Amino acid sequence: LTFPVGYSAVALNHVIDFKEKKQEIVKPVSPSELFPSLPVVQGTSKRIKVLTRLTLVVSDPSHCNLLRSTSANIRLYDIIAVFPKTEKLFHIACTTLDVDLVCINVTEKLPFYFRRPPVNMAIDRGIYFELLYTPAIKDSTMRRYTISNAISLMQICKGKNIVISSAAERPLELRGPYDVANLGLLFGLSEGEAKAAVSTNCRATMLHGETRKSACGVVYTVKKPRKVEEEETTLPACKKAKTQA
Amino acid sequence: RALRRYVLCEVVSEDPRCRQCIEDRAVGLAVRDAIGRVHGDYGLACCSISFTVKYLNAYTGTVLLRCRKDSYRLLCSALPFVRQLESRAQRYPCILNTLHVGGTIRTCQKFLIQYNRRQLLMLLQNCTNEEERRCIQKSLLSCSIAEEQSQSGDEEDDDGTE
């Protein structure tokens, strides 16, 4: 089923919950096993990029040791997210843990309030906060919790470093990027921030994951104009880029 | 001066029978119901001041909604919450995908023509039949603002390739 909703990269999630007995991190399922032929991005001829992602539900500080251990399987995942259940763990996740995303609970009232110092540290480190929107579509009480948790997060982080994603289990629970940006408006983001939450912040999370995997850094090469007379002609283009951003 | 916003969306569904029940009353009711669920009585009242379904294309699932400029944000933020379409005692789960928001019907029309042209190009890539290929190429070449009506006949290929 080629579902034309207009995304160019998708991440498949694998959740690990530590409340059950000792779980081992399994190797991520390779995307080529799931889809015989990846669907093409709408409008271009490139295939959709499928990444793998691991979510750790932590309710105890000892669970975090798994991240620090050099288990080979963890390195195979492209993006790592952590779902803290207590304030202390939220603090640890924002300040010291080596993750790309911190999931914010949307299905129940938060047991703790966000404080500014760990949130600011997370923003400096390049960690993004993730909000899910599929529970909001399904159920009315979840919708209220989603909106109230999201707005309280916005007040602390001022709309920076937010990623909105869906925890869809069925294709009909997905929404197109324009619609998800409109949902961001409901959460208290401004229009530019909402669009960034769907596009640039997600891309930055992918790069952050790549940085973490390669352990040194990501070099982004951009062609620079060499000749002096060319600089004159590229100036109006830069000005246009600034007004568009 | 009555300023309006026209929201262009696309109905996407897994069930091919859903296309048959795309009609203006069903879509209008589904959207109003979603606004009522999300924004409550105030939102419903605000959005229904000048709310109508202006244009509907059952073959491609394209819907053009009209609302006031003051309340288009309420409408747009409630569109993701549309879950199903009901008509004639049948309900089909579906989603509304927002394509474009414009100030006049003409801008939405221009966008729709470009969008349909891109869709036809994609269909052209997946064509297996020589006959279909010729049909699509002919309709691609005849795309323009004056001739927008002639596209709806050739777009029946959409149902075939899904």
CSV table of C-alpha atoms in Angstrom, one decimal:
chain,number,residue,atom,x,y,z
A,1,LEU,CA,0.0,0.0,0.0
A,2,THR,CA,1.7,3.1,-1.2
A,3,PHE,CA,0.4,5.7,1.1
A,4,PRO,CA,1.0,9.1,-0.4
A,5,VAL,CA,1.4,11.4,2.6
A,6,GLY,CA,4.6,13.1,1.7
A,7,TYR,CA,7.4,12.1,4.1
A,8,SER,CA,11.0,11.5,2.9
A,9,ALA,CA,12.3,9.6,5.9
A,10,VAL,CA,10.7,7.3,8.4
A,11,ALA,CA,12.0,5.7,11.6
A,12,LEU,CA,10.7,2.4,12.9
A,13,ASN,CA,10.5,2.2,16.7
A,14,HIS,CA,11.3,-0.6,19.0
A,15,VAL,CA,10.3,-0.2,22.6
A,16,ILE,CA,12.1,-1.7,25.6
A,17,ASP,CA,10.3,-1.6,28.9
A,18,PHE,CA,12.3,-2.4,31.9
A,19,LYS,CA,9.4,-3.2,34.2
A,20,GLU,CA,9.4,-6.7,32.9
A,21,LYS,CA,12.1,-9.1,33.6
A,22,LYS,CA,15.5,-8.6,32.1
A,23,GLN,CA,15.3,-7.8,28.5
A,24,GLU,CA,18.0,-8.0,26.0
A,25,ILE,CA,18.5,-5.5,23.3
A,26,VAL,CA,17.8,-7.3,20.1
A,27,LYS,CA,19.3,-6.4,16.8
A,28,PRO,CA,17.1,-4.0,14.9
A,29,VAL,CA,15.1,-5.5,12.1
A,30,SER,CA,16.6,-4.5,8.8
A,31,PRO,CA,14.1,-2.4,6.8
A,32,SER,CA,14.7,-4.5,3.7
A,33,GLU,CA,13.1,-7.5,5.4
A,34,LEU,CA,9.9,-5.6,6.1
A,35,PHE,CA,9.4,-3.9,2.8
A,36,PRO,CA,10.2,-5.7,-0.4
A,37,SER,CA,10.5,-2.4,-2.2
A,38,LEU,CA,10.6,0.9,-0.5
A,39,PRO,CA,8.0,3.3,-1.7
A,40,VAL,CA,9.1,6.4,-3.5
A,41,VAL,CA,8.9,9.9,-2.0
A,42,GLN,CA,6.1,11.9,-3.5
A,43,GLY,CA,7.5,14.3,-6.0
A,44,THR,CA,11.0,13.0,-6.3
A,45,SER,CA,12.4,9.8,-7.5
A,46,LYS,CA,14.3,8.9,-4.4
A,47,ARG,CA,13.2,6.1,-2.1
A,48,ILE,CA,12.0,6.8,1.4
A,49,LYS,CA,14.8,6.5,3.9
A,50,VAL,CA,13.9,4.1,6.7
A,51,LEU,CA,15.8,4.4,10.0
A,52,THR,CA,15.6,2.2,13.1
A,53,ARG,CA,15.0,3.7,16.5
A,54,LEU,CA,15.1,2.3,20.0
A,55,THR,CA,13.0,3.7,22.9
A,56,LEU,CA,14.0,2.8,26.4
A,57,VAL,CA,11.3,3.2,29.0
A,58,VAL,CA,13.3,3.9,32.2
A,59,SER,CA,11.8,4.0,35.7
A,60,ASP,CA,14.9,3.2,37.6
A,61,PRO,CA,18.4,4.6,37.4
A,62,SER,CA,19.9,1.2,37.0
A,63,HIS,CA,18.2,0.9,33.7
A,64,CYS,CA,20.4,3.6,32.3
A,65,ASN,CA,23.5,1.5,32.7
A,66,LEU,CA,22.5,-0.3,29.6
A,67,LEU,CA,23.2,2.9,27.6
A,68,ARG,CA,26.6,3.2,29.0
A,69,SER,CA,27.5,-0.4,28.4
A,70,THR,CA,29.2,-1.0,25.1
A,71,SER,CA,26.6,-3.5,23.9
A,72,ALA,CA,27.2,-3.9,20.2
A,73,ASN,CA,23.5,-4.0,19.4
A,74,ILE,CA,22.8,-0.5,20.6
A,75,ARG,CA,25.2,0.9,18.1
A,76,LEU,CA,23.1,-0.6,15.3
A,77,TYR,CA,20.2,1.7,15.9
A,78,ASP,CA,20.1,5.0,14.2
A,79,ILE,CA,18.2,7.0,16.8
A,80,ILE,CA,18.0,6.3,20.5
A,81,ALA,CA,15.2,7.7,22.6
A,82,VAL,CA,14.6,7.5,26.3
A,83,PHE,CA,11.3,7.8,28.1
A,84,PRO,CA,11.9,9.0,31.7
A,85,LYS,CA,9.3,8.3,34.3
A,86,THR,CA,10.5,10.3,37.2
A,87,GLU,CA,12.0,13.8,37.7
A,88,LYS,CA,15.4,12.5,38.6
A,89,LEU,CA,15.6,10.4,35.5
A,90,PHE,CA,14.4,13.3,33.4
A,91,HIS,CA,17.3,15.3,34.8
A,92,ILE,CA,19.8,12.5,34.2
A,93,ALA,CA,18.5,12.1,30.6
A,94,CYS,CA,18.8,15.7,29.8
A,95,THR,CA,22.2,16.2,31.3
A,96,THR,CA,24.3,13.1,31.1
A,97,LEU,CA,22.7,10.4,29.0
A,98,ASP,CA,23.9,9.8,25.5
A,99,VAL,CA,20.6,9.9,23.7
A,100,ASP,CA,19.0,11.8,20.8
A,101,LEU,CA,15.4,12.2,21.9
A,102,VAL,CA,13.7,12.5,25.3
A,103,CYS,CA,10.1,11.3,25.0
A,104,ILE,CA,7.5,13.3,26.9
A,105,ASN,CA,4.6,11.3,28.2
A,106,VAL,CA,1.3,12.2,26.6
A,107,THR,CA,-1.0,9.5,28.0
A,108,GLU,CA,-1.2,10.5,31.6
A,109,LYS,CA,-0.7,13.6,33.8
A,110,LEU,CA,2.9,14.2,34.3
A,111,PRO,CA,4.1,13.2,37.8
A,112,PHE,CA,6.7,16.0,37.8
A,113,TYR,CA,7.0,19.5,36.6
A,114,PHE,CA,9.6,20.6,34.1
A,115,ARG,CA,12.3,22.7,35.5
A,116,ARG,CA,14.4,25.1,33.5
A,117,PRO,CA,18.0,24.1,34.1
A,118,PRO,CA,17.8,20.5,32.8
A,119,VAL,CA,15.7,21.6,29.8
A,120,ASN,CA,18.2,24.3,28.9
A,121,MET,CA,21.1,21.9,29.3
A,122,ALA,CA,19.3,19.4,26.9
A,123,ILE,CA,18.8,22.2,24.4
A,124,ASP,CA,22.5,23.1,24.5
A,125,ARG,CA,23.5,19.4,24.1
A,126,GLY,CA,21.3,19.1,21.0
A,127,ILE,CA,18.7,16.7,22.5
A,128,TYR,CA,15.2,17.0,21.3
A,129,PHE,CA,11.9,16.5,23.1
A,130,GLU,CA,9.4,14.3,21.5
A,131,LEU,CA,5.6,14.6,21.5
A,132,LEU,CA,3.4,12.0,20.1
A,133,TYR,CA,0.1,12.8,18.4
A,134,THR,CA,-1.6,9.5,17.7
A,135,PRO,CA,-3.1,9.1,21.2
A,136,ALA,CA,-4.6,12.6,20.7
A,137,ILE,CA,-6.4,11.4,17.5
A,138,LYS,CA,-7.7,8.3,19.1
A,139,ASP,CA,-9.1,9.3,22.5
A,140,SER,CA,-10.5,12.4,24.1
A,141,THR,CA,-8.9,12.1,27.5
A,142,MET,CA,-5.5,11.5,26.0
A,143,ARG,CA,-6.0,14.6,23.9
A,144,ARG,CA,-6.4,16.7,27.1
A,145,TYR,CA,-3.3,15.2,28.6
A,146,THR,CA,-1.3,15.7,25.4
A,147,ILE,CA,-2.2,19.3,25.1
A,148,SER,CA,-1.7,20.1,28.8
A,149,ASN,CA,1.7,18.4,28.9
A,150,ALA,CA,2.8,19.9,25.6
A,151,ILE,CA,1.8,23.4,26.7
A,152,SER,CA,3.7,23.1,30.0
A,153,LEU,CA,6.8,22.0,28.1
A,154,MET,CA,6.4,24.9,25.7
A,155,GLN,CA,6.4,27.4,28.6
A,156,ILE,CA,9.8,26.1,29.8
A,157,CYS,CA,11.6,25.5,26.5
A,158,LYS,CA,10.0,28.3,24.5
A,159,GLY,CA,9.3,26.1,21.6
A,160,LYS,CA,12.8,25.1,20.8
A,161,ASN,CA,14.0,21.6,20.1
A,162,ILE,CA,10.6,20.0,19.7
A,163,VAL,CA,9.9,17.0,17.5
A,164,ILE,CA,6.4,15.9,16.8
A,165,SER,CA,6.0,12.3,15.8
A,166,SER,CA,3.3,9.7,15.6
A,167,ALA,CA,3.2,6.4,17.4
A,168,ALA,CA,1.0,5.0,14.6
A,169,GLU,CA,0.2,1.3,14.6
A,170,ARG,CA,-2.0,1.5,11.6
A,171,PRO,CA,-1.6,3.5,8.4
A,172,LEU,CA,-4.8,5.4,9.0
A,173,GLU,CA,-3.3,7.0,12.1
A,174,LEU,CA,-0.7,8.9,10.2
A,175,ARG,CA,-1.1,12.5,9.2
A,176,GLY,CA,0.6,14.5,6.5
A,177,PRO,CA,3.4,17.0,7.4
A,178,TYR,CA,1.2,20.0,6.9
A,179,ASP,CA,-1.4,18.6,9.2
A,180,VAL,CA,1.2,17.7,11.9
A,181,ALA,CA,2.5,21.3,11.7
A,182,ASN,CA,-1.1,22.5,12.3
A,183,LEU,CA,-1.2,20.2,15.3
A,184,GLY,CA,1.9,21.9,16.6
A,185,LEU,CA,-0.2,25.2,16.6
A,186,LEU,CA,-2.5,23.5,19.1
A,187,PHE,CA,0.4,22.6,21.3
A,188,GLY,CA,1.3,26.2,21.6
A,189,LEU,CA,4.1,26.5,19.0
A,190,SER,CA,4.2,29.4,16.6
A,191,GLU,CA,3.8,28.7,13.0
A,192,GLY,CA,7.5,28.7,12.1
A,193,GLU,CA,8.3,26.6,15.1
A,194,ALA,CA,5.6,24.1,14.2
A,195,LYS,CA,6.9,23.7,10.7
A,196,ALA,CA,10.4,23.3,12.0
A,197,ALA,CA,9.2,20.7,14.5
A,198,VAL,CA,8.3,18.5,11.6
A,199,SER,CA,11.1,19.2,9.2
A,200,THR,CA,14.4,20.7,10.4
A,201,ASN,CA,14.3,19.4,14.0
A,202,CYS,CA,13.8,15.9,12.7
A,203,ARG,CA,16.7,16.2,10.3
A,204,ALA,CA,18.8,17.5,13.1
A,205,THR,CA,17.9,14.5,15.3
A,206,MET,CA,19.0,12.2,12.5
A,207,LEU,CA,22.3,14.0,12.3
A,208,HIS,CA,22.7,13.8,16.0
A,209,GLY,CA,22.2,10.1,15.8
A,210,GLU,CA,24.8,9.8,13.1
A,211,THR,CA,27.2,11.8,15.2
A,212,ARG,CA,26.6,9.5,18.1
A,213,LYS,CA,27.2,6.5,16.0
A,214,SER,CA,30.4,7.7,14.4
A,215,ALA,CA,31.6,9.2,17.7
A,216,CYS,CA,33.4,12.1,16.2
A,217,GLY,CA,31.3,14.5,14.2
A,218,VAL,CA,29.4,15.1,11.0
A,219,VAL,CA,31.0,17.1,8.3
A,220,TYR,CA,28.5,18.8,6.1
A,221,THR,CA,30.1,20.0,2.9
A,222,VAL,CA,28.6,23.0,1.2
A,223,LYS,CA,29.8,24.3,-2.1
A,224,LYS,CA,31.3,27.8,-1.6
A,225,PRO,CA,31.7,30.2,-4.4
A,226,ARG,CA,35.4,30.6,-5.1
A,227,LYS,CA,35.7,33.6,-7.5
A,228,VAL,CA,35.2,37.1,-6.2
A,229,GLU,CA,32.9,38.2,-9.0
A,230,GLU,CA,30.6,35.3,-8.2
A,231,GLU,CA,30.1,36.5,-4.7
A,232,GLU,CA,28.2,39.5,-6.0
A,233,THR,CA,25.6,37.3,-7.7
A,234,THR,CA,25.2,35.0,-4.8
A,235,LEU,CA,24.5,37.8,-2.4
A,236,PRO,CA,20.9,38.3,-3.5
A,237,ALA,CA,20.3,34.6,-3.3
A,238,CYS,CA,21.5,34.7,0.4
A,239,LYS,CA,19.2,37.5,1.1
A,240,LYS,CA,16.3,35.6,-0.4
A,241,ALA,CA,17.2,32.6,1.7
A,242,LYS,CA,17.2,34.8,4.9
A,243,THR,CA,13.7,36.2,4.1
A,244,GLN,CA,12.4,32.7,3.4
A,245,ALA,CA,13.7,31.2,6.6
B,1,ARG,CA,-15.0,43.1,3.2
B,2,ALA,CA,-15.6,39.4,3.7
B,3,LEU,CA,-12.2,37.7,3.7
B,4,ARG,CA,-12.2,34.0,3.3
B,5,ARG,CA,-9.7,31.2,3.3
B,6,TYR,CA,-10.0,28.2,1.0
B,7,VAL,CA,-8.5,24.9,2.3
B,8,LEU,CA,-7.7,22.2,-0.2
B,9,CYS,CA,-7.5,18.7,1.2
B,10,GLU,CA,-7.4,15.2,-0.1
B,11,VAL,CA,-9.3,12.2,1.3
B,12,VAL,CA,-7.0,9.2,1.7
B,13,SER,CA,-8.5,5.9,2.5
B,14,GLU,CA,-7.6,2.2,2.5
B,15,ASP,CA,-11.0,1.1,1.4
B,16,PRO,CA,-11.8,1.8,-2.3
B,17,ARG,CA,-15.5,2.0,-1.5
B,18,CYS,CA,-14.9,5.1,0.5
B,19,ARG,CA,-14.6,7.1,-2.7
B,20,GLN,CA,-18.3,6.5,-3.4
B,21,CYS,CA,-19.4,8.1,-0.2
B,22,ILE,CA,-17.5,11.3,-0.7
B,23,GLU,CA,-20.2,13.8,-1.0
B,24,ASP,CA,-20.4,17.4,0.3
B,25,ARG,CA,-22.8,16.7,3.1
B,26,ALA,CA,-20.9,13.8,4.5
B,27,VAL,CA,-17.6,15.6,4.4
B,28,GLY,CA,-19.1,18.8,5.9
B,29,LEU,CA,-20.6,16.8,8.7
B,30,ALA,CA,-17.3,14.9,9.4
B,31,VAL,CA,-15.3,18.2,9.5
B,32,ARG,CA,-17.9,19.9,11.7
B,33,ASP,CA,-17.9,16.9,14.1
B,34,ALA,CA,-14.1,17.0,14.3
B,35,ILE,CA,-14.1,20.8,15.1
B,36,GLY,CA,-16.8,20.2,17.7
B,37,ARG,CA,-14.7,17.5,19.4
B,38,VAL,CA,-11.5,19.5,19.4
B,39,HIS,CA,-12.6,23.1,19.9
B,40,GLY,CA,-15.9,22.7,21.5
B,41,ASP,CA,-19.0,24.8,21.0
B,42,TYR,CA,-17.1,28.0,20.6
B,43,GLY,CA,-14.9,26.6,17.8
B,44,LEU,CA,-17.9,25.0,16.1
B,45,ALA,CA,-19.8,28.3,16.2
B,46,CYS,CA,-16.8,30.3,14.9
B,47,CYS,CA,-16.0,28.1,12.1
B,48,SER,CA,-19.5,27.6,10.8
B,49,ILE,CA,-20.1,31.3,10.0
B,50,SER,CA,-19.2,30.9,6.4
B,51,PHE,CA,-18.3,27.3,6.1
B,52,THR,CA,-19.2,25.3,3.0
B,53,VAL,CA,-17.7,22.5,0.9
B,54,LYS,CA,-17.0,24.4,-2.3
B,55,TYR,CA,-15.7,21.7,-4.6
B,56,LEU,CA,-15.6,17.9,-4.5
B,57,ASN,CA,-13.9,15.4,-6.8
B,58,ALA,CA,-14.8,11.9,-5.9
B,59,TYR,CA,-12.4,10.3,-8.3
B,60,THR,CA,-9.3,11.9,-6.8
B,61,GLY,CA,-10.8,12.5,-3.4
B,62,THR,CA,-10.1,16.3,-3.5
B,63,VAL,CA,-12.1,18.5,-1.3
B,64,LEU,CA,-12.1,22.3,-1.2
B,65,LEU,CA,-13.5,23.9,2.0
B,66,ARG,CA,-14.3,27.5,2.6
B,67,CYS,CA,-14.2,29.3,5.9
B,68,ARG,CA,-13.6,32.8,7.4
B,69,LYS,CA,-10.1,34.1,7.6
B,70,ASP,CA,-10.5,34.7,11.4
B,71,SER,CA,-11.3,31.1,12.0
B,72,TYR,CA,-9.2,29.2,9.5
B,73,ARG,CA,-6.7,28.2,12.1
B,74,LEU,CA,-9.4,26.5,14.2
B,75,LEU,CA,-10.4,24.6,11.1
B,76,CYS,CA,-6.9,23.6,10.0
B,77,SER,CA,-5.9,22.4,13.4
B,78,ALA,CA,-9.1,20.2,13.6
B,79,LEU,CA,-8.7,18.6,10.2
B,80,PRO,CA,-6.2,15.9,11.5
B,81,PHE,CA,-8.9,14.7,13.9
B,82,VAL,CA,-11.3,13.6,11.1
B,83,ARG,CA,-11.4,9.8,11.4
B,84,GLN,CA,-14.2,8.6,9.3
B,85,LEU,CA,-16.8,9.6,6.7
B,86,GLU,CA,-20.4,8.6,7.1
B,87,SER,CA,-23.0,8.6,4.5
B,88,ARG,CA,-26.1,6.5,3.8
B,89,ALA,CA,-25.6,4.5,7.0
B,90,GLN,CA,-22.1,3.4,6.0
B,91,ARG,CA,-18.9,4.6,7.7
B,92,TYR,CA,-15.5,4.3,6.3
B,93,PRO,CA,-12.3,5.2,8.1
B,94,CYS,CA,-10.3,7.8,6.3
B,95,ILE,CA,-8.0,10.7,6.8
B,96,LEU,CA,-7.9,14.2,5.4
B,97,ASN,CA,-4.6,15.3,4.1
B,98,THR,CA,-4.2,19.1,3.9
B,99,LEU,CA,-2.6,20.2,0.6
B,100,HIS,CA,-2.9,24.0,0.4
B,101,VAL,CA,-4.5,27.0,2.0
B,102,GLY,CA,-5.3,29.9,-0.2
B,103,GLY,CA,-7.2,33.2,-0.2
B,104,THR,CA,-9.1,32.7,-3.4
B,105,ILE,CA,-10.5,29.8,-5.3
B,106,ARG,CA,-8.2,30.7,-8.2
B,107,THR,CA,-5.0,30.1,-6.2
B,108,CYS,CA,-6.3,26.8,-5.0
B,109,GLN,CA,-7.2,25.9,-8.5
B,110,LYS,CA,-3.7,26.7,-9.7
B,111,PHE,CA,-2.1,24.6,-7.0
B,112,LEU,CA,-4.5,21.7,-7.7
B,113,ILE,CA,-3.5,21.7,-11.4
B,114,GLN,CA,0.2,21.5,-10.5
B,115,TYR,CA,-0.5,18.8,-7.9
B,116,ASN,CA,-2.5,16.7,-10.3
B,117,ARG,CA,0.1,17.1,-12.9
B,118,ARG,CA,2.7,15.7,-10.5
B,119,GLN,CA,0.4,12.9,-9.6
B,120,LEU,CA,-0.1,12.0,-13.3
B,121,LEU,CA,3.6,12.0,-13.8
B,122,MET,CA,4.0,9.5,-11.0
B,123,LEU,CA,1.3,7.4,-12.4
B,124,LEU,CA,3.1,7.5,-15.8
B,125,GLN,CA,6.1,6.0,-14.1
B,126,ASN,CA,4.1,3.1,-12.8
B,127,CYS,CA,2.1,2.5,-16.0
B,128,THR,CA,2.1,-1.1,-17.3
B,129,ASN,CA,-0.4,-0.7,-20.1
B,130,GLU,CA,0.5,1.2,-23.3
B,131,GLU,CA,-3.1,2.4,-23.6
B,132,GLU,CA,-3.0,3.9,-20.1
B,133,ARG,CA,0.3,5.5,-21.0
B,134,ARG,CA,-1.2,7.3,-24.0
B,135,CYS,CA,-4.2,8.5,-22.0
B,136,ILE,CA,-2.1,10.0,-19.3
B,137,GLN,CA,0.3,11.6,-21.7
B,138,LYS,CA,-2.6,13.2,-23.5
B,139,SER,CA,-4.1,14.6,-20.3
B,140,LEU,CA,-0.7,15.9,-19.2
B,141,LEU,CA,-0.3,17.9,-22.3
B,142,SER,CA,-3.7,19.4,-22.0
B,143,CYS,CA,-3.4,20.7,-18.5
B,144,SER,CA,-4.2,24.4,-18.2
B,145,ILE,CA,-6.5,26.6,-16.2
B,146,ALA,CA,-9.2,26.8,-18.9
B,147,GLU,CA,-9.3,23.1,-19.4
B,148,GLU,CA,-9.4,21.9,-15.8
B,149,GLN,CA,-12.7,20.1,-16.3
B,150,SER,CA,-11.3,17.6,-18.8
B,151,GLN,CA,-8.9,16.2,-16.2
B,152,SER,CA,-11.5,14.5,-14.1
B,153,GLY,CA,-12.3,11.9,-16.8
B,154,ASP,CA,-8.7,10.7,-17.2
B,155,GLU,CA,-8.1,10.5,-13.5
B,156,GLU,CA,-10.1,7.4,-13.3
B,157,ASP,CA,-6.7,5.6,-13.6
B,158,ASP,CA,-6.2,6.4,-10.0
B,159,ASP,CA,-8.6,3.7,-8.8
B,160,GLY,CA,-7.0,1.2,-11.2
B,161,THR,CA,-3.4,1.5,-9.9
B,162,GLU,CA,-4.3,1.6,-6.2
